[in-house]
Amino acid sequence: MPMKPRAKAPQRTPVPRLDPAPAQGLTTREAAVRAAAGWSNRDPNQLPKPVSQIIRDNLCTFFNALFVALALCLFAVGAYRDMLFLGIVVCNVLIGIVQELRVKRTLDRIALLSAPTATVVRDGKRLTLPTEELVLDDIILLSAGDQICADAVLKEGCAEVNESLLTGESDPVLKRPGDPLLSGSFLASGRCSARLEKVGGDSYAAGIARAAKGRRTSRSEMMRSLDRLLRFIGVAIVPLGTVLFYKQYVLLHTSLPYAVSSTVAAMVGMIPEGLYLLVSVALAVSVANLARRRTLVHELSCIEHLARVDILCLDKTGTLTQGKMEVSRLLPLSIPAHRAEELLGAFVHASASDNATAQALKARFAPPEVPWSPVREVFFSSERKWSALVLPEEESYLLGAPEGLLGPDWARYAPGLEEAAAAGQRVLLLARGREILAGDKLTARPEPLAFLFLSDQLRPDAAETLAYFREQGVTVKVISGDHAASVAHIAQRAGVSGAERWLDLSTLPPDADLELLAEQYTVFGRVTPQQKQQLLHALQRRGHAVAMLGDGVNDVLALKDADCSIAMAAGSDAAQQVSHLVLLDSNFSALPQVVREGRRVINNIARSASLFLVKNIFSFLASAILLVLPLLYPLRPAQVSLVSGLLIGVPSFLLTFEPSYERIRGHFLRSVFVNALPGGLADVCAIFACVWAGSAMALPMEQISTVCTLLLSLNGFLVLVLLCRPFTPYRGLVLGLILAAFAGAVLLFFPWFQLTPLTRDGWNLLGLLAPPTALVLLGLTFLCRRFRPWLLRLFRSTANRSAPRPENTL
């Protein structure tokens, strides 16, 4: 059943503030009172788009208002049959409303399944609830990777919080009891409980969103091009139509009905009435298709970005591998094996970390009889690559990457561990020291106690998925925080092309040229979150369209700046919130289907847009030429509607369902314009040749108009045939249906379209001009393809080249 729009948040009434104990939380009754009083975490600005707004947005547009105004002009002069274009407008509006409602139902259902949740304490019990059901003064529990859903105050524990999504600063901020936690930030490390201070529309993130309301979010190159096109048409059409009417009625002394009708025909031809609708509907339907494939789309523009991607960057853990670590071996150094096991068991069970590595260690090493009581914990972070527990009397135990803990001393142990790294195993070091920590910084080298080896299983579908991208010309680069040789080994096993070219970024100087290295190497190890972001920026500066696939907190900075970012639902909340797409089943093998869907819809939109621009190019050129020539505009609105509806609108709609999986290249509007240019120019030549020859033969204007309509239809069908190459059974069926429908409309309903039966002279004129018209179209098509690079440079927009890359906004 269709989901009803959620009701607006109730008016708030004052409630007494509470400060519950972190272990107890609010009672069920206290939470219900707050929810009823309107103090829930539901933001009224984020409610779903209601049905009434969908209808209003499709009805109340500039071009719909212009169509109605033109129809009223025709009505005023009694040209009722020429108002046929209103039928196309009504069909466009109905299609838009119906498709958007269908998409809304699909997205509402998938959003309900993928709604963000939080762990809350109520009545002394831990519950998992949707974040919008949290209330003021609730106690929530947070761990690494969790996004803070409302403004809060930290009550117990401590954590490092990344506020980059709000402030742009990527350095984690250490938070202790009593410190504020801002909504929209996320925990980089640690674990804590917090009391909600501001919820719903009062939160910090909601305030930023309101301040940014009306600011354009990231839009694809295609949508920006269409916006510019429609703005140009909107500005030019009214004055051009006014001058054309004045010229025909005042200067050429035509009758008022004819002047109005011919002017309306010219203006209707200039309006791409179905193009913007086609693009919006096609993208919305694509979003619904992805939702049915268990892929949630956060931003519509990512469909086009995905279709243009030529480099895919991904992390190792959770993508190439299953993300389930297991301890494979323990190598003690300065202590016996049993003592190393005891220390590791005590360390991991006293630590607040709960990531995949910590879970594997807890499963392997038993807790001690007397648990540790650390006075301080330094949480693991992707920058440090180690964690630490500080025990009484400043004795510290550390666990993490050997390179990070030992520094230059790592070289003494590296040769003996090369075999493990080559086998794809992850190596950790347990170390200890006394008074070696100043905050979260090492002031001296700790004593190495034992090496620990962990392994991760390769995803069974990884090789097949990577083979698809290799066949499609998409370069895969693996960027990981793990040991570079280990990552390279796993990448080679998975079939990543060029995985033997690997680089350890921890060995590079700060001023290294990442732009050149990003192109040369395929696998990058020991990468910090900032370096992931820098590698992505380097590839973008080289002209690549880059997609980023990740699931962890360390991927967030890169995900935020990628052309198309994809997160796994099994990963961190922060990664999901900043990504354009979320794979709800965390299935890496679903990615090829997602890429195919993006390419299919954009390729078909580009093909269909060429059909619309043929009519627009013809109408603008013809109207501009007629302003200086003493000739009448030969077409009527009904005739333009016949050509526009059957030879543009219907095939455009049918062709958007066809498979088409080539990677998108080039500027959308320039490419479409060059594709449409031969048809538009051929139409102009055909119409003016017909008007000149018909006038010379003293044919009445009704006969000239009919011949012009048939010539435009011939050109339109030939343009459609050229766009459908190479032919497929489906394209052949579409061509056959269009030809049959057009023949039926002309033969059976010719009075509706202001067509008159041709006389012998009319048939002679049609027979005389039809072959040259086809030859002109074919010749112009050949020339445009021959000089396509030059034409693309000619129509290049300097503004588009210099425009900055759009940023993601809240």
Coordinates of C-alpha atoms in Angstrom, one line a residue, residues 323-725:
G323 CA 35.7 -7.7 6.9
K324 CA 35.6 -10.6 9.4
M325 CA 39.1 -10.9 10.9
E326 CA 40.5 -13.9 12.7
V327 CA 43.7 -14.4 14.6
S328 CA 46.0 -16.8 12.6
R329 CA 49.2 -16.7 14.6
L330 CA 50.9 -15.2 17.7
L331 CA 54.7 -14.6 17.7
P332 CA 56.1 -13.7 21.1
L333 CA 59.3 -11.7 21.3
S334 CA 60.5 -10.8 24.8
I335 CA 57.9 -12.7 26.8
P336 CA 56.6 -16.3 26.8
A337 CA 53.6 -17.2 24.6
H338 CA 51.2 -17.8 27.5
R339 CA 52.1 -14.4 29.0
A340 CA 51.5 -12.7 25.6
E341 CA 48.1 -14.3 25.5
E342 CA 47.3 -13.2 29.0
L343 CA 48.3 -9.6 28.2
L344 CA 46.3 -9.5 25.0
G345 CA 43.2 -10.9 26.7
A346 CA 43.5 -8.3 29.4
F347 CA 44.1 -5.5 26.9
V348 CA 41.2 -6.2 24.5
H349 CA 38.7 -6.9 27.2
A350 CA 39.6 -3.7 29.1
S351 CA 39.5 -1.6 25.9
A352 CA 36.3 0.2 24.8
S353 CA 37.1 -0.5 21.1
D354 CA 34.5 -2.7 19.3
N355 CA 35.7 -2.7 15.7
A356 CA 36.3 -5.8 13.6
T357 CA 39.8 -6.2 14.9
A358 CA 38.8 -5.9 18.5
Q359 CA 36.0 -8.4 18.0
A360 CA 38.4 -10.9 16.5
L361 CA 40.9 -10.5 19.4
K362 CA 38.1 -10.9 22.0
A363 CA 37.0 -14.1 20.3
R364 CA 40.6 -15.5 20.4
F365 CA 41.9 -14.3 23.8
A366 CA 40.0 -15.0 27.0
P367 CA 39.5 -12.2 29.7
P368 CA 41.7 -12.4 32.7
E369 CA 40.6 -13.4 36.1
V370 CA 41.3 -10.0 37.4
P371 CA 40.4 -7.4 34.8
W372 CA 42.5 -4.3 34.2
S373 CA 41.3 -1.0 35.4
P374 CA 43.0 1.5 33.1
V375 CA 43.1 5.2 34.2
R376 CA 43.1 6.4 30.6
E377 CA 42.6 5.0 27.1
V378 CA 44.0 6.3 23.9
F379 CA 41.6 5.1 21.3
F380 CA 42.7 3.7 18.0
S381 CA 42.5 6.1 15.1
S382 CA 43.4 5.9 11.4
E383 CA 46.0 8.7 11.8
R384 CA 47.9 7.1 14.7
K385 CA 47.2 3.4 13.7
W386 CA 47.5 2.3 17.4
S387 CA 45.6 2.4 20.6
A388 CA 46.9 2.4 24.2
L389 CA 45.7 1.7 27.8
V390 CA 47.4 3.6 30.6
L391 CA 47.5 1.6 33.9
P392 CA 48.2 2.9 37.4
E393 CA 51.8 4.2 37.9
E394 CA 51.9 5.3 34.2
E395 CA 52.6 1.8 32.8
S396 CA 51.2 1.8 29.2
Y397 CA 50.3 -1.1 26.9
L398 CA 50.0 -0.4 23.2
L399 CA 48.5 -2.3 20.3
G400 CA 48.7 -1.3 16.6
A401 CA 50.7 -1.2 13.4
P402 CA 54.4 -2.0 14.0
E403 CA 55.5 0.9 11.8
G404 CA 53.6 3.4 13.9
L405 CA 54.9 2.1 17.2
L406 CA 58.5 1.3 16.4
G407 CA 59.3 4.0 13.9
P408 CA 62.8 3.5 12.4
D409 CA 63.3 0.4 14.7
W410 CA 60.7 -1.4 12.5
A411 CA 63.4 -2.1 10.0
R412 CA 65.0 -4.6 12.4
Y413 CA 61.8 -6.8 12.3
A414 CA 60.5 -6.2 8.8
P415 CA 62.5 -8.9 7.0
G416 CA 61.2 -11.7 9.2
L417 CA 57.6 -10.6 8.6
E418 CA 57.7 -10.3 4.8
E419 CA 56.3 -13.7 4.3
A420 CA 53.2 -12.9 6.4
A421 CA 52.7 -9.6 4.6
A422 CA 53.1 -11.3 1.2
A423 CA 50.4 -13.8 2.3
G424 CA 48.0 -10.9 2.8
Q425 CA 48.0 -11.1 6.6
R426 CA 47.7 -8.1 8.8
V427 CA 50.4 -7.6 11.4
L428 CA 49.9 -6.0 14.8
L429 CA 52.4 -5.4 17.6
L430 CA 51.8 -5.5 21.3
A431 CA 54.2 -3.2 23.2
R432 CA 54.6 -1.6 26.6
G433 CA 56.4 1.3 28.2
R434 CA 56.4 3.5 31.2
E435 CA 55.8 7.3 31.0
I436 CA 56.0 7.2 27.2
L437 CA 52.7 9.0 26.4
A438 CA 52.0 12.7 26.4
G439 CA 48.3 12.9 25.7
D440 CA 47.9 10.8 22.5
K441 CA 51.5 11.2 21.4
L442 CA 54.4 8.8 21.8
T443 CA 57.4 10.4 23.5
A444 CA 59.6 7.3 23.4
R445 CA 59.7 4.0 21.7
P446 CA 57.9 1.2 23.6
E447 CA 59.3 -2.3 24.3
P448 CA 57.9 -4.8 21.6
L449 CA 56.3 -7.8 23.3
A450 CA 54.6 -9.9 20.6
F451 CA 53.5 -9.8 17.0
L452 CA 50.0 -10.8 16.2
F453 CA 48.9 -12.0 12.7
L454 CA 45.3 -11.6 11.5
S455 CA 43.8 -12.7 8.2
D456 CA 40.6 -11.8 6.4
Q457 CA 38.7 -13.9 3.9
L458 CA 38.5 -12.7 0.3
R459 CA 34.9 -12.0 -1.0
P460 CA 33.9 -14.9 -3.3
D461 CA 32.4 -12.4 -5.8
A462 CA 35.3 -9.9 -5.8
A463 CA 37.1 -11.3 -8.8
E464 CA 34.0 -11.4 -11.0
T465 CA 33.1 -7.9 -10.0
L466 CA 36.5 -6.5 -10.6
A467 CA 36.6 -8.3 -14.0
Y468 CA 33.5 -6.3 -15.0
F469 CA 35.1 -3.0 -14.3
R470 CA 38.3 -4.0 -16.1
E471 CA 36.2 -4.9 -19.2
Q472 CA 34.4 -1.5 -19.0
G473 CA 37.6 0.5 -18.9
V474 CA 37.2 1.5 -15.3
T475 CA 40.5 1.5 -13.4
V476 CA 40.4 0.1 -9.9
K477 CA 42.7 1.5 -7.2
V478 CA 42.9 0.0 -3.7
I479 CA 43.6 2.5 -0.9
S480 CA 44.0 1.0 2.6
G481 CA 45.4 1.8 6.0
D482 CA 46.9 -1.7 6.2
H483 CA 50.4 -2.9 5.3
A484 CA 51.0 -2.1 1.6
A485 CA 52.5 -5.5 0.7
S486 CA 49.6 -7.3 2.4
V487 CA 47.0 -5.2 0.6
A488 CA 48.8 -5.7 -2.7
H489 CA 48.7 -9.5 -2.2
I490 CA 45.0 -9.5 -1.5
A491 CA 44.4 -7.2 -4.5
Q492 CA 46.3 -9.6 -6.8
R493 CA 44.3 -12.6 -5.5
A494 CA 41.1 -10.6 -6.3
G495 CA 42.3 -9.9 -9.8
V496 CA 43.0 -6.1 -9.5
S497 CA 44.9 -5.2 -12.7
G498 CA 48.3 -3.7 -11.9
A499 CA 48.2 -4.7 -8.2
E500 CA 51.9 -5.5 -8.3
R501 CA 52.5 -1.7 -8.4
W502 CA 52.1 -0.8 -4.7
L503 CA 53.3 2.1 -2.6
D504 CA 53.6 2.6 1.2
L505 CA 52.5 6.2 1.8
S506 CA 53.9 6.2 5.3
T507 CA 57.4 6.3 3.8
L508 CA 56.7 9.4 1.7
P509 CA 57.8 13.0 2.7
P510 CA 55.0 15.4 3.4
D511 CA 55.6 17.4 0.2
A512 CA 55.5 14.3 -2.1
D513 CA 53.8 14.8 -5.5
L514 CA 50.7 12.6 -5.0
E515 CA 49.3 13.7 -8.4
L516 CA 51.9 11.7 -10.3
L517 CA 52.0 8.8 -7.8
A518 CA 48.2 8.5 -7.9
E519 CA 48.4 7.7 -11.7
Q520 CA 51.5 5.4 -11.5
Y521 CA 50.5 3.1 -8.7
T522 CA 47.4 0.9 -8.2
V523 CA 47.6 -0.2 -4.5
F524 CA 48.3 2.3 -1.7
G525 CA 49.0 1.1 1.9
R526 CA 49.4 2.8 5.3
V527 CA 47.2 5.6 4.0
T528 CA 45.7 8.1 6.5
P529 CA 42.2 9.5 6.0
Q530 CA 43.7 12.8 4.8
Q531 CA 45.9 11.0 2.3
K532 CA 42.9 9.2 1.0
Q533 CA 41.3 12.5 0.4
Q534 CA 44.5 13.9 -1.2
L535 CA 44.8 10.9 -3.6
L536 CA 41.2 11.4 -4.7
H537 CA 41.8 15.1 -5.3
A538 CA 45.0 14.3 -7.3
L539 CA 43.1 12.0 -9.6
Q540 CA 40.3 14.5 -10.1
R541 CA 42.9 17.2 -11.0
R542 CA 44.2 14.8 -13.7
G543 CA 40.7 14.9 -15.3
H544 CA 39.3 11.6 -13.9
A545 CA 35.8 11.0 -12.7
V546 CA 36.4 9.2 -9.4
A547 CA 34.0 7.0 -7.5
M548 CA 34.9 6.0 -3.9
L549 CA 33.7 2.9 -2.2
G550 CA 34.1 2.6 1.6
D551 CA 32.5 1.7 4.8
G552 CA 34.6 3.0 7.6
V553 CA 35.2 6.3 9.5
N554 CA 38.6 6.6 7.8
D555 CA 36.9 6.7 4.4
V556 CA 34.6 9.6 5.2
L557 CA 36.8 12.5 4.0
A558 CA 37.3 10.8 0.6
L559 CA 33.7 9.8 0.3
K560 CA 32.6 13.4 0.9
D561 CA 34.7 14.7 -2.0
A562 CA 34.3 11.9 -4.5
D563 CA 32.4 12.5 -7.8
C564 CA 30.2 9.5 -6.8
S565 CA 30.6 8.0 -3.3
I566 CA 29.2 4.5 -2.4
A567 CA 28.9 3.2 1.2
M568 CA 28.2 -0.2 2.6
A569 CA 25.2 -0.4 4.9
A570 CA 27.2 -2.6 7.2
G571 CA 29.7 0.1 7.7
S572 CA 29.7 3.2 9.9
D573 CA 26.8 5.6 10.1
A574 CA 29.0 8.5 9.1
A575 CA 30.1 6.8 5.8
Q576 CA 26.5 6.2 4.9
Q577 CA 25.4 9.8 5.7
V578 CA 28.0 11.4 3.4
S579 CA 27.7 9.0 0.5
H580 CA 25.6 9.4 -2.6
L581 CA 24.7 5.8 -2.7
V582 CA 24.3 3.1 0.0
L583 CA 24.4 -0.6 -0.8
L584 CA 21.8 -1.8 1.7
D585 CA 22.9 -5.4 1.4
S586 CA 26.6 -4.5 1.7
N587 CA 27.0 -6.6 -1.4
F588 CA 30.1 -5.6 -3.5
S589 CA 28.8 -7.7 -6.4
A590 CA 25.8 -5.4 -6.7
L591 CA 28.0 -2.5 -7.9
P592 CA 28.1 -3.5 -11.6
Q593 CA 24.3 -3.4 -11.8
V594 CA 24.3 0.0 -10.2
V595 CA 26.9 1.3 -12.8
R596 CA 24.8 -0.3 -15.6
E597 CA 21.7 1.5 -14.5
G598 CA 23.5 4.9 -14.4
R599 CA 24.9 4.4 -17.8
R600 CA 21.6 3.2 -19.3
V601 CA 19.6 6.1 -18.2
I602 CA 22.2 8.8 -19.1
N603 CA 22.9 7.3 -22.6
N604 CA 19.2 7.1 -23.4
I605 CA 18.6 10.7 -22.1
A606 CA 21.4 11.9 -24.4
R607 CA 19.9 10.2 -27.4
S608 CA 16.4 11.5 -26.7
A609 CA 17.6 15.0 -26.0
S610 CA 19.0 15.2 -29.5
L611 CA 15.5 14.6 -30.9
F612 CA 14.1 17.5 -28.8
L613 CA 16.9 19.9 -29.8
V614 CA 16.4 19.3 -33.5
K615 CA 13.0 21.0 -33.2
N616 CA 14.4 23.8 -31.0
I617 CA 17.3 24.6 -33.4
F618 CA 14.9 24.6 -36.4
S619 CA 12.4 26.9 -34.7
F620 CA 14.9 29.4 -33.4
L621 CA 16.8 29.6 -36.7
A622 CA 13.6 29.8 -38.8
S623 CA 12.1 32.5 -36.6
A624 CA 15.3 34.5 -36.6
I625 CA 15.6 34.3 -40.4
L626 CA 11.9 35.3 -40.9
L627 CA 12.5 38.5 -39.0
V628 CA 14.5 39.8 -41.9
L629 CA 12.9 38.1 -44.9
P630 CA 9.5 39.1 -46.3
L631 CA 8.1 35.6 -45.8
L632 CA 5.3 34.1 -43.7
Y633 CA 5.9 31.4 -41.1
P634 CA 4.4 28.4 -42.8
L635 CA 3.4 26.1 -39.9
R636 CA 0.5 25.9 -37.6
P637 CA 0.6 24.9 -33.9
A638 CA -1.3 21.7 -34.6
Q639 CA 1.2 20.7 -37.3
V640 CA 4.1 21.3 -34.9
S641 CA 2.4 19.3 -32.3
L642 CA 2.0 16.3 -34.7
V643 CA 5.7 16.3 -35.5
S644 CA 6.7 17.0 -31.9
G645 CA 4.5 14.4 -30.3
L646 CA 4.9 11.4 -32.7
L647 CA 8.5 11.9 -33.9
I648 CA 10.0 13.3 -30.8
G649 CA 8.0 12.8 -27.6
V650 CA 6.9 9.2 -28.1
P651 CA 10.2 7.7 -29.4
S652 CA 12.1 9.6 -26.7
F653 CA 10.0 8.0 -24.0
L654 CA 10.2 4.5 -25.6
L655 CA 14.0 4.7 -26.1
T656 CA 14.7 5.5 -22.4
F657 CA 13.9 1.9 -21.5
E658 CA 16.6 0.4 -23.8
P659 CA 19.8 -1.1 -22.5
S660 CA 22.8 1.1 -23.2
Y661 CA 25.9 0.6 -21.1
E662 CA 28.7 2.6 -22.7
R663 CA 30.6 4.9 -20.4
I664 CA 29.6 8.6 -20.7
R665 CA 32.2 10.9 -22.1
G666 CA 32.2 14.6 -23.0
H667 CA 30.0 17.6 -22.2
F668 CA 26.3 16.7 -22.2
L669 CA 24.8 19.7 -23.9
R670 CA 27.6 20.3 -26.5
S671 CA 27.4 16.6 -27.5
V672 CA 23.6 16.7 -27.8
F673 CA 23.7 20.0 -29.7
V674 CA 26.2 18.7 -32.2
N675 CA 24.1 15.5 -32.7
A676 CA 21.0 17.6 -33.3
L677 CA 22.6 20.2 -35.5
P678 CA 22.3 18.4 -38.8
G679 CA 18.6 17.7 -38.3
G680 CA 17.8 21.3 -37.3
L681 CA 19.8 22.8 -40.3
A682 CA 18.2 20.3 -42.7
D683 CA 14.7 21.3 -41.4
V684 CA 15.5 25.0 -42.0
C685 CA 16.7 24.3 -45.6
A686 CA 13.6 22.2 -46.3
I687 CA 11.1 24.7 -45.0
F688 CA 12.6 27.7 -46.8
A689 CA 13.0 25.8 -50.0
C690 CA 9.3 24.7 -49.7
V691 CA 8.1 28.3 -49.0
W692 CA 10.1 29.7 -51.9
A693 CA 9.2 27.0 -54.4
G694 CA 5.5 26.9 -53.3
S695 CA 5.2 30.7 -53.6
A696 CA 6.8 30.5 -57.1
M697 CA 4.2 27.8 -58.0
A698 CA 1.4 30.1 -56.6
L699 CA 0.3 27.4 -54.2
P700 CA -2.1 28.4 -51.4
M701 CA -0.6 28.7 -47.9
E702 CA -2.6 25.6 -46.8
Q703 CA -0.9 23.4 -49.4
I704 CA 2.6 24.9 -48.5
S705 CA 2.0 24.3 -44.8
T706 CA 1.0 20.6 -45.4
V707 CA 4.1 20.0 -47.6
C708 CA 6.3 21.7 -45.0
T709 CA 4.8 19.4 -42.3
L710 CA 5.4 16.3 -44.4
L711 CA 9.0 17.4 -45.1
L712 CA 9.6 18.0 -41.4
S713 CA 8.2 14.6 -40.6
L714 CA 10.4 12.9 -43.2
N715 CA 13.5 14.6 -41.7
G716 CA 12.3 13.8 -38.2
F717 CA 12.0 10.1 -39.1
L718 CA 15.4 10.0 -40.8
V719 CA 17.0 11.7 -37.7
L720 CA 15.3 9.0 -35.6
V721 CA 16.7 6.3 -37.9
L722 CA 20.2 7.7 -37.6
L723 CA 20.0 7.9 -33.8
C724 CA 18.8 4.3 -33.6
R725 CA 21.9 2.9 -35.3

